[in-house]
Amino acid sequence: MRNILVLGAAGQIGSELVPYLRNIYSADSVVATDINNKVPASLKDAGPFVVLDALNGADMLATVKKYNIDTIFNLVAVLSARGEQDPTFAWKVNMESLINALEISRQTKGAVFTPSSIGAFGPTTPKDNTPQDTIMRPSTIYGVSKVAAELLGDYYHAKFGVDARGLRYPGIISYVTLPGGGTTDYAVEIYYKALQEGSYTCNLKAGSFLDMMYMPDALRAAVELMEADPSKLIHRNSFNVSAMSFDPEMIAASIKKELPHFELKYEIDPIKQSIADSWPNSMDDSCARAEWNWKPEYNLDSMTRDMLAKLRLKLDIK
Ligand code: AKB
């Protein structure tokens, strides 16, 4: 990767991926883009920033040419719960941004990173230790768009030689930018509320096991995959990657080790619950481990300690 374009740079992943990439590859070689100018100063001040609607292919092409881009990270997405409120909007945003990135990379002979998700699986997928290659019949528009995105990535690779690669991310937990519209968002909000209010009302029920990952592992996974030797890749779109699997009771127990008075309550959101019920309890990520040496660094307790320490500073809570 020499010159990198990040689409959707102000989102949960982008806001941390941009500085991470700039640190590795140099500030000038990573162009951050988002649909408007309302992005943290850190994204605009530390390297190039362009206002870009990823659904506008002509503008994307002009930016790719201007900065001589060879790799696009497409982080534009409407997530699972939000997608159910407006499925046509979710399909349009999730697919048009991707097809623009793939078409442009076909012309430039570039590379594209596309995050897929545990949301690409569905109720008929094996739930435990979900294999890399298995039944994928998702029941959300987000999942349908992720399966289509995986297939498109492999198609553009096979047909046009685009270096398309992707990860099936689990829920991602981070303290910089809040996620929005996802089913796994509770696992971020719980840390904020634990510090601010000492309790949290969870919208998924006890026993809802889902794969999760701390942001530092998610960033490293993206770069390690894009830097992996292509001759070693049997799969491309997209690799199962996980770091931990837990339910609300387990994350609450981990928080209680640091904040003994923390209380967990429940008020179930039926839409989010049915989405969570349709996703795997835990994925088998052995193909990622074998093909490009994937290995997570954080488990639930080490993540909890770091999240709480970082959020105490951010929220100025003693
Ligand atoms: C969501 O909950 O929609 C996302 C995801 C798991 O892809 N965080």
Coordinates of N, CA and C in Angstrom, one line a residue, residues 8-228:
G8 N -15.6 7.1 4.4 CA -16.3 7.0 5.7 C -15.4 7.1 6.9
A9 N -14.4 8.1 6.7 CA -13.3 8.2 7.7 C -13.8 8.7 9.1
A10 N -15.0 9.3 9.2 CA -15.4 9.8 10.5 C -16.2 8.8 11.3
G11 N -16.4 7.6 10.8 CA -17.1 6.6 11.5 C -16.3 5.9 12.6
Q12 N -16.9 4.9 13.2 CA -16.3 4.3 14.4 C -14.9 3.7 14.0
I13 N -14.8 3.0 12.9 CA -13.5 2.4 12.5 C -12.7 3.4 11.9
G14 N -13.2 4.2 11.0 CA -12.4 5.2 10.2 C -11.7 6.2 11.1
S15 N -12.4 6.7 12.1 CA -11.7 7.7 12.9 C -10.5 7.2 13.6
E16 N -10.4 5.9 13.8 CA -9.1 5.3 14.4 C -8.2 4.7 13.3
L17 N -8.8 4.2 12.2 CA -8.0 3.6 11.2 C -7.1 4.7 10.5
V18 N -7.6 5.9 10.3 CA -6.9 6.9 9.6 C -5.6 7.2 10.3
P19 N -5.7 7.6 11.6 CA -4.4 7.9 12.3 C -3.5 6.7 12.4
Y20 N -4.1 5.5 12.5 CA -3.3 4.2 12.6 C -2.5 4.1 11.3
L21 N -3.2 4.3 10.1 CA -2.5 4.1 8.8 C -1.5 5.2 8.6
R22 N -1.8 6.5 9.0 CA -0.9 7.6 8.9 C 0.4 7.3 9.7
N23 N 0.2 6.7 10.8 CA 1.4 6.4 11.6 C 2.3 5.4 11.0
I24 N 1.7 4.4 10.3 CA 2.5 3.4 9.6 C 3.1 3.9 8.3
Y25 N 2.2 4.5 7.5 CA 2.6 4.8 6.1 C 3.0 6.2 5.8
S26 N 2.9 7.1 6.7 CA 3.1 8.6 6.5 C 1.8 9.3 6.4
A27 N 1.8 10.5 7.0 CA 0.5 11.3 7.1 C 0.0 11.6 5.7
D28 N 0.9 12.0 4.8 CA 0.5 12.5 3.5 C -0.1 11.4 2.6
S29 N 0.2 10.2 2.8 CA -0.2 9.1 1.9 C -1.5 8.5 2.3
V30 N -2.2 9.1 3.3 CA -3.5 8.5 3.7 C -4.5 9.7 3.6
V31 N -5.4 9.5 2.6 CA -6.4 10.6 2.3 C -7.7 10.2 3.0
A32 N -8.1 11.0 4.0 CA -9.4 10.7 4.7 C -10.5 11.4 4.0
T33 N -11.7 10.7 3.8 CA -12.8 11.3 3.2 C -14.1 11.0 4.0
D34 N -15.0 11.9 4.0 CA -16.3 11.7 4.5 C -17.4 12.5 3.8
I35 N -18.6 12.2 4.1 CA -19.7 12.9 3.3 C -19.8 14.4 3.6
N36 N -19.4 14.8 4.8 CA -19.4 16.3 5.0 C -18.1 16.6 5.9
N37 N -18.1 17.9 6.1 CA -16.9 18.5 6.8 C -16.9 18.3 8.3
K38 N -18.0 17.8 8.8 CA -18.1 17.7 10.3 C -17.4 16.5 10.8
V39 N -16.1 16.6 10.8 CA -15.2 15.4 11.2 C -14.2 16.0 12.3
P40 N -13.7 15.1 13.1 CA -12.8 15.6 14.1 C -11.6 16.3 13.5
A41 N -11.1 17.3 14.2 CA -10.0 18.1 13.6 C -8.8 17.2 13.4
S42 N -8.6 16.2 14.2 CA -7.5 15.3 14.0 C -7.4 14.7 12.6
L43 N -8.6 14.4 12.0 CA -8.6 13.8 10.7 C -8.2 14.8 9.6
K44 N -8.6 16.1 9.8 CA -8.4 17.1 8.8 C -7.0 17.7 8.9
D45 N -6.5 17.8 10.2 CA -5.3 18.6 10.4 C -4.0 17.7 10.2
A46 N -4.1 16.4 10.4 CA -2.9 15.6 10.4 C -2.6 15.0 9.0
G47 N -3.4 15.3 8.0 CA -3.1 14.8 6.6 C -4.2 15.2 5.7
P48 N -4.2 14.8 4.4 CA -5.2 15.2 3.5 C -6.6 14.8 3.9
F49 N -7.6 15.7 3.8 CA -9.0 15.4 4.0 C -9.8 15.9 2.8
V50 N -10.7 15.1 2.3 CA -11.6 15.5 1.2 C -13.0 15.2 1.6
V51 N -13.9 16.2 1.3 CA -15.4 15.9 1.4 C -15.8 15.1 0.2
L52 N -16.3 13.9 0.4 CA -16.6 13.0 -0.7 C -17.8 12.2 -0.4
D53 N -18.8 12.2 -1.3 CA -19.9 11.3 -1.2 C -19.5 10.0 -1.9
A54 N -19.4 8.9 -1.2 CA -18.9 7.7 -1.8 C -19.9 7.1 -2.8
L55 N -21.1 7.7 -2.9 CA -22.1 7.2 -3.9 C -21.9 8.0 -5.2
N56 N -21.0 8.9 -5.2 CA -20.7 9.7 -6.4 C -19.4 9.2 -7.0
G57 N -19.5 8.3 -8.0 CA -18.4 7.6 -8.6 C -17.4 8.6 -9.3
A58 N -18.0 9.6 -9.9 CA -17.1 10.6 -10.7 C -16.2 11.3 -9.7
D59 N -16.8 11.7 -8.6 CA -15.9 12.4 -7.5 C -14.9 11.5 -6.9
M60 N -15.3 10.2 -6.7 CA -14.4 9.3 -6.2 C -13.2 9.1 -7.1
L61 N -13.5 8.9 -8.4 CA -12.5 8.7 -9.4 C -11.5 9.9 -9.4
A62 N -12.1 11.1 -9.4 CA -11.2 12.3 -9.4 C -10.3 12.3 -8.2
T63 N -10.8 12.0 -7.1 CA -10.0 12.0 -5.9 C -8.9 10.9 -6.0
V64 N -9.3 9.7 -6.5 CA -8.3 8.6 -6.6 C -7.2 9.1 -7.6
K65 N -7.5 9.7 -8.7 CA -6.5 10.2 -9.6 C -5.6 11.3 -9.0
K66 N -6.3 12.2 -8.4 CA -5.6 13.4 -7.8 C -4.5 12.9 -6.9
Y67 N -4.8 11.9 -6.0 CA -3.8 11.5 -5.0 C -3.1 10.2 -5.4
N68 N -3.3 9.8 -6.6 CA -2.6 8.6 -7.1 C -2.8 7.4 -6.2
I69 N -4.1 7.1 -5.8 CA -4.5 6.1 -4.8 C -4.3 4.7 -5.4
D70 N -3.7 3.8 -4.6 CA -3.6 2.4 -5.0 C -4.5 1.5 -4.1
T71 N -4.9 2.0 -3.0 CA -5.7 1.1 -2.1 C -6.9 1.9 -1.5
I72 N -8.1 1.3 -1.6 CA -9.2 2.0 -1.0 C -9.8 1.2 0.2
F73 N -9.9 1.8 1.4 CA -10.6 1.2 2.5 C -12.1 1.7 2.5
N74 N -13.0 0.9 2.1 CA -14.4 1.3 2.1 C -15.1 1.1 3.4
L75 N -15.2 2.1 4.2 CA -15.9 1.9 5.5 C -17.3 2.5 5.6
V76 N -17.8 2.8 4.4 CA -19.2 3.4 4.4 C -20.2 2.2 4.6
A77 N -21.0 2.4 5.6 CA -22.0 1.3 5.9 C -23.2 1.8 6.7
V78 N -24.4 1.4 6.4 CA -25.5 1.5 7.3 C -25.6 0.1 8.0
L79 N -25.5 0.2 9.3 CA -25.4 -1.1 10.1 C -26.7 -1.8 10.3
S80 N -26.7 -2.9 11.0 CA -27.8 -3.9 11.0 C -29.1 -3.3 11.5
A81 N -29.2 -2.7 12.7 CA -30.5 -2.3 13.3 C -31.0 -1.1 12.5
R82 N -30.2 -0.1 12.2 CA -30.6 1.0 11.4 C -31.1 0.6 10.0
G83 N -30.4 -0.4 9.4 CA -30.8 -0.9 8.1 C -32.2 -1.4 8.0
E84 N -32.7 -2.0 9.1 CA -34.0 -2.5 9.1 C -35.1 -1.4 9.1
Q85 N -34.7 -0.2 9.5 CA -35.7 0.9 9.5 C -35.9 1.4 8.1
D86 N -34.9 1.3 7.2 CA -34.9 1.8 5.8 C -34.1 0.9 4.9
P87 N -34.6 -0.3 4.6 CA -33.8 -1.3 3.8 C -33.3 -0.8 2.5
T88 N -34.1 0.0 1.7 CA -33.6 0.5 0.4 C -32.5 1.4 0.5
F89 N -32.6 2.3 1.6 CA -31.5 3.2 1.8 C -30.2 2.5 2.2
A90 N -30.4 1.5 3.1 CA -29.2 0.7 3.5 C -28.6 0.0 2.3
W91 N -29.4 -0.6 1.4 CA -28.9 -1.3 0.3 C -28.1 -0.3 -0.7
K92 N -28.7 0.8 -0.9 CA -28.1 1.8 -1.8 C -26.8 2.3 -1.2
V93 N -26.7 2.7 0.0 CA -25.5 3.2 0.6 C -24.4 2.1 0.6
N94 N -24.8 0.9 1.1 CA -23.8 -0.2 1.3 C -23.3 -0.7 -0.1
M95 N -24.1 -0.8 -1.1 CA -23.7 -1.4 -2.4 C -23.1 -0.3 -3.3
E96 N -23.7 0.9 -3.4 CA -23.2 1.8 -4.4 C -21.8 2.3 -4.0
S97 N -21.5 2.5 -2.7 CA -20.1 2.9 -2.3 C -19.1 1.8 -2.7
L98 N -19.5 0.5 -2.6 CA -18.6 -0.6 -2.9 C -18.4 -0.7 -4.4
I99 N -19.5 -0.6 -5.1 CA -19.3 -0.8 -6.6 C -18.5 0.3 -7.2
N100 N -18.6 1.5 -6.6 CA -17.8 2.6 -7.1 C -16.3 2.3 -6.8
A101 N -16.0 1.8 -5.6 CA -14.6 1.5 -5.2 C -14.1 0.4 -6.0
L102 N -14.9 -0.6 -6.3 CA -14.4 -1.8 -7.1 C -14.2 -1.3 -8.6
E103 N -15.1 -0.6 -9.1 CA -15.0 -0.2 -10.5 C -13.8 0.7 -10.7
I104 N -13.5 1.6 -9.8 CA -12.4 2.5 -9.9 C -11.1 1.7 -9.8
S105 N -11.1 0.7 -8.9 CA -9.9 -0.1 -8.7 C -9.7 -1.0 -9.8
R106 N -10.7 -1.3 -10.5 CA -10.5 -2.1 -11.8 C -9.8 -1.3 -12.8
Q107 N -10.1 0.0 -12.9 CA -9.4 0.9 -13.8 C -7.9 1.1 -13.4
T108 N -7.7 1.3 -12.1 CA -6.4 1.7 -11.6 C -5.6 0.4 -11.2
K109 N -6.1 -0.7 -11.3 CA -5.5 -2.0 -10.9 C -5.1 -1.9 -9.4
G110 N -6.0 -1.4 -8.6 CA -5.7 -1.2 -7.2 C -6.3 -2.3 -6.3
A111 N -6.3 -2.0 -5.0 CA -6.7 -2.9 -4.0 C -7.9 -2.3 -3.3
V112 N -8.8 -3.1 -2.8 CA -10.0 -2.6 -2.0 C -10.1 -3.5 -0.7
F113 N -10.2 -2.8 0.4 CA -10.6 -3.5 1.7 C -12.0 -3.2 2.0
T114 N -12.8 -4.3 2.2 CA -14.2 -4.1 2.5 C -14.5 -4.9 3.8
P115 N -15.0 -4.2 4.9 CA -15.4 -5.0 6.0 C -16.7 -5.7 5.8
S116 N -16.7 -7.0 6.0 CA -17.9 -7.8 6.1 C -18.2 -7.9 7.6
S117 N -19.0 -8.8 8.0 CA -19.5 -8.8 9.4 C -20.1 -10.2 9.7
I118 N -20.2 -10.4 11.1 CA -21.0 -11.6 11.5 C -22.4 -11.5 11.0
G119 N -22.8 -10.3 10.6 CA -24.2 -10.1 10.1 C -24.4 -10.7 8.8
A120 N -23.3 -11.2 8.1 CA -23.5 -11.9 6.8 C -24.0 -13.3 7.1
F121 N -24.0 -13.8 8.3 CA -24.6 -15.1 8.6 C -26.1 -14.9 9.0
G122 N -26.8 -16.1 9.0 CA -28.2 -16.0 9.3 C -28.6 -17.2 10.2
P123 N -29.9 -17.3 10.4 CA -30.5 -18.3 11.4 C -30.2 -19.7 11.0
T124 N -29.9 -20.0 9.7 CA -29.6 -21.4 9.4 C -28.1 -21.7 9.3
T125 N -27.3 -20.7 9.7 CA -25.8 -20.9 9.8 C -25.5 -21.7 11.1
P126 N -24.6 -22.6 11.1 CA -24.2 -23.3 12.3 C -23.7 -22.2 13.4
K127 N -24.3 -22.3 14.6 CA -24.1 -21.2 15.5 C -22.8 -21.2 16.3
D128 N -22.3 -22.4 16.6 CA -21.1 -22.4 17.4 C -19.9 -22.8 16.5
N129 N -18.8 -22.0 16.8 CA -17.6 -22.3 16.0 C -17.9 -22.2 14.5
T130 N -18.6 -21.2 14.1 CA -19.1 -21.1 12.7 C -18.0 -21.2 11.7
P131 N -18.0 -22.1 10.8 CA -16.9 -22.3 9.9 C -16.7 -21.1 8.9
Q132 N -15.5 -21.0 8.3 CA -15.3 -20.0 7.3 C -16.2 -20.2 6.1
D133 N -16.4 -21.4 5.6 CA -17.2 -21.6 4.4 C -18.4 -22.4 4.9
T134 N -19.6 -21.7 4.9 CA -20.8 -22.3 5.5 C -22.0 -21.7 4.9
I135 N -23.2 -22.0 5.4 CA -24.5 -21.5 4.9 C -24.5 -20.0 5.3
M136 N -24.9 -19.2 4.3 CA -25.0 -17.7 4.5 C -26.3 -17.3 3.9
R137 N -27.4 -17.3 4.8 CA -28.7 -16.8 4.4 C -29.2 -15.8 5.4
P138 N -28.6 -14.6 5.4 CA -28.9 -13.6 6.5 C -30.4 -13.2 6.4
S139 N -30.9 -12.7 7.5 CA -32.3 -12.2 7.6 C -32.4 -10.7 7.7
T140 N -31.3 -10.0 7.6 CA -31.3 -8.5 7.6 C -30.9 -8.0 6.3
I141 N -31.3 -6.7 6.0 CA -30.8 -6.1 4.7 C -29.3 -5.9 4.8
Y142 N -28.8 -5.6 6.0 CA -27.4 -5.4 6.2 C -26.6 -6.7 5.9
G143 N -27.1 -7.8 6.4 CA -26.5 -9.1 6.0 C -26.6 -9.4 4.6
V144 N -27.7 -9.1 3.9 CA -27.8 -9.4 2.5 C -26.8 -8.5 1.7
S145 N -26.6 -7.3 2.2 CA -25.6 -6.4 1.5 C -24.2 -6.9 1.7
K146 N -24.0 -7.5 2.9 CA -22.6 -8.0 3.2 C -22.3 -9.2 2.4
V147 N -23.3 -10.1 2.3 CA -23.0 -11.3 1.4 C -22.8 -10.9 0.0
A148 N -23.6 -9.9 -0.5 CA -23.4 -9.5 -1.9 C -22.0 -8.8 -2.0
A149 N -21.6 -8.1 -1.0 CA -20.3 -7.4 -1.1 C -19.2 -8.4 -1.1
E150 N -19.3 -9.5 -0.3 CA -18.3 -10.5 -0.3 C -18.2 -11.1 -1.7
L151 N -19.4 -11.5 -2.3 CA -19.4 -12.1 -3.6 C -18.8 -11.1 -4.7
L152 N -19.2 -9.9 -4.6 CA -18.7 -8.9 -5.6 C -17.2 -8.8 -5.5
G153 N -16.6 -8.7 -4.2 CA -15.2 -8.6 -4.0 C -14.5 -9.8 -4.7
D154 N -15.0 -11.0 -4.5 CA -14.4 -12.2 -5.1 C -14.5 -12.2 -6.6
Y155 N -15.7 -11.7 -7.1 CA -15.9 -11.6 -8.5 C -15.0 -10.6 -9.2
Y156 N -14.8 -9.4 -8.6 CA -13.9 -8.4 -9.2 C -12.4 -8.9 -9.1
H157 N -12.1 -9.8 -8.1 CA -10.8 -10.3 -8.1 C -10.6 -11.3 -9.2
A158 N -11.6 -12.3 -9.3 CA -11.4 -13.4 -10.3 C -11.5 -12.8 -11.7
K159 N -12.4 -11.9 -12.0 CA -12.7 -11.5 -13.3 C -11.8 -10.4 -13.8
F160 N -11.5 -9.4 -12.9 CA -10.7 -8.2 -13.3 C -9.4 -8.0 -12.6
G161 N -9.0 -9.0 -11.7 CA -7.7 -8.9 -11.0 C -7.7 -7.8 -9.9
V162 N -8.8 -7.3 -9.5 CA -8.8 -6.3 -8.4 C -8.4 -7.0 -7.1
D163 N -7.5 -6.4 -6.4 CA -6.9 -7.0 -5.2 C -7.9 -6.8 -4.0
A164 N -9.1 -7.4 -4.1 CA -10.2 -7.2 -3.1 C -10.0 -8.2 -2.0
R165 N -10.0 -7.6 -0.7 CA -9.9 -8.5 0.5 C -10.9 -8.0 1.5
G166 N -11.3 -8.8 2.5 CA -12.2 -8.4 3.5 C -12.2 -9.3 4.7
L167 N -12.8 -8.7 5.8 CA -12.9 -9.4 7.1 C -14.3 -9.4 7.5
R168 N -14.7 -10.5 8.1 CA -16.0 -10.6 8.7 C -15.8 -10.1 10.2
Y169 N -16.0 -8.8 10.4 CA -15.8 -8.3 11.7 C -16.9 -8.7 12.7
P170 N -16.5 -9.0 13.9 CA -17.5 -9.1 15.0 C -17.9 -7.7 15.4
G171 N -18.7 -7.6 16.5 CA -18.9 -6.3 17.1 C -17.6 -5.7 17.6
I172 N -17.4 -4.4 17.2 CA -16.1 -3.8 17.6 C -16.3 -2.8 18.7
I173 N -15.4 -2.9 19.7 CA -15.6 -2.1 20.9 C -14.4 -1.1 20.9
S174 N -14.8 0.2 21.1 CA -13.8 1.3 21.1 C -14.3 2.4 21.9
Y175 N -13.3 3.3 22.3 CA -13.6 4.5 23.1 C -13.5 5.8 22.4
V176 N -13.1 5.8 21.1 CA -13.0 7.1 20.5 C -14.3 7.6 19.9
T177 N -14.9 6.9 18.9 CA -16.1 7.3 18.3 C -17.2 6.2 18.5
L178 N -18.3 6.6 18.9 CA -19.4 5.7 19.2 C -19.9 5.0 17.9
P179 N -20.2 3.8 17.9 CA -20.9 3.2 16.7 C -22.3 3.7 16.7
G180 N -23.0 3.4 15.6 CA -24.4 3.9 15.5 C -25.2 3.0 14.7
G181 N -26.4 2.5 15.2 CA -27.3 1.7 14.4 C -26.9 0.2 14.3
G182 N -26.0 -0.2 15.2 CA -25.7 -1.6 15.2 C -26.4 -2.4 16.3
T183 N -26.3 -3.7 16.1 CA -26.9 -4.6 17.2 C -25.9 -4.8 18.3
T184 N -24.6 -4.7 18.0 CA -23.6 -4.9 19.1 C -23.2 -3.7 19.8
D185 N -23.9 -2.6 19.5 CA -23.5 -1.3 20.1 C -23.6 -1.3 21.6
Y186 N -24.4 -2.2 22.2 CA -24.6 -2.2 23.7 C -23.2 -2.5 24.3
A187 N -22.3 -3.2 23.6 CA -21.0 -3.6 24.3 C -20.1 -2.4 24.3
V188 N -20.4 -1.3 23.6 CA -19.6 -0.1 23.8 C -20.3 0.8 24.8
E189 N -21.7 1.0 24.7 CA -22.4 1.9 25.6 C -22.3 1.5 27.0
I190 N -22.2 0.2 27.3 CA -22.1 -0.3 28.7 C -21.0 0.3 29.4
Y191 N -19.8 0.5 28.8 CA -18.7 1.0 29.4 C -18.9 2.5 29.8
Y192 N -19.5 3.3 28.9 CA -19.8 4.7 29.2 C -20.7 4.8 30.4
K193 N -21.8 4.0 30.3 CA -22.8 4.1 31.4 C -22.2 3.5 32.7
A194 N -21.4 2.5 32.7 CA -20.8 2.0 33.9 C -20.0 3.1 34.6
L195 N -19.3 3.9 33.9 CA -18.5 5.0 34.5 C -19.4 6.2 34.9
Q196 N -20.4 6.5 34.0 CA -21.2 7.7 34.2 C -22.3 7.5 35.2
E197 N -22.9 6.3 35.2 CA -24.1 6.1 36.0 C -24.1 4.9 36.9
G198 N -23.1 4.1 36.8 CA -22.9 2.9 37.7 C -23.9 1.8 37.3
S199 N -24.7 2.0 36.3 CA -25.6 0.9 35.8 C -25.8 1.0 34.3
Y200 N -26.4 0.0 33.7 CA -26.7 0.0 32.3 C -27.9 -0.9 32.0
T201 N -28.8 -0.4 31.2 CA -29.9 -1.1 30.8 C -29.7 -1.7 29.4
C202 N -29.6 -3.0 29.3 CA -29.1 -3.7 28.1 C -30.3 -4.1 27.2
N203 N -30.2 -3.9 25.9 CA -31.4 -4.2 25.0 C -31.3 -5.6 24.4
L204 N -30.3 -6.4 24.8 CA -30.2 -7.8 24.4 C -30.3 -8.6 25.7
K205 N -30.9 -9.8 25.6 CA -31.1 -10.6 26.9 C -29.8 -11.4 27.3
A206 N -29.8 -11.8 28.5 CA -28.7 -12.6 29.0 C -28.7 -13.9 28.1
G207 N -27.5 -14.4 27.8 CA -27.4 -15.6 27.0 C -27.2 -15.2 25.5
S208 N -27.3 -13.9 25.1 CA -27.1 -13.6 23.7 C -25.6 -13.5 23.5
F209 N -25.0 -14.6 23.1 CA -23.6 -14.7 22.8 C -23.3 -14.2 21.4
L210 N -22.3 -13.3 21.3 CA -21.8 -12.8 20.0 C -20.3 -12.6 20.0
D211 N -19.7 -12.7 18.9 CA -18.3 -12.4 18.8 C -18.0 -10.9 18.9
M212 N -16.9 -10.6 19.5 CA -16.5 -9.2 19.7 C -15.0 -9.0 19.5
M213 N -14.6 -7.8 19.4 CA -13.2 -7.5 19.2 C -12.9 -6.1 19.6
Y214 N -11.7 -5.9 20.3 CA -11.3 -4.5 20.7 C -10.7 -3.8 19.5
M215 N -10.9 -2.5 19.4 CA -10.5 -1.8 18.2 C -9.0 -2.0 17.8
P216 N -8.0 -2.0 18.8 CA -6.7 -2.1 18.3 C -6.5 -3.4 17.5
D217 N -7.1 -4.5 17.9 CA -7.0 -5.7 17.1 C -7.7 -5.6 15.8
A218 N -8.8 -4.9 15.7 CA -9.6 -4.7 14.4 C -8.7 -3.9 13.4
L219 N -8.0 -2.9 13.9 CA -7.1 -2.1 13.0 C -6.0 -2.9 12.5
R220 N -5.3 -3.6 13.4 CA -4.2 -4.4 13.1 C -4.6 -5.5 12.1
A221 N -5.8 -6.1 12.3 CA -6.2 -7.2 11.4 C -6.4 -6.6 10.0
A222 N -7.0 -5.4 9.8 CA -7.2 -4.9 8.5 C -5.8 -4.7 7.8
V223 N -4.9 -4.1 8.5 CA -3.6 -3.8 7.8 C -2.8 -5.1 7.5
E224 N -2.9 -6.1 8.5 CA -2.2 -7.3 8.3 C -2.8 -8.1 7.1
L225 N -4.1 -8.1 7.0 CA -4.7 -8.7 5.8 C -4.3 -8.1 4.5
M226 N -4.3 -6.7 4.5 CA -4.0 -6.0 3.2 C -2.5 -6.2 2.9
E227 N -1.7 -6.4 3.9 CA -0.2 -6.6 3.6 C 0.1 -8.1 3.4
A228 N -0.8 -9.0 3.6 CA -0.5 -10.4 3.5 C -0.1 -10.8 2.1

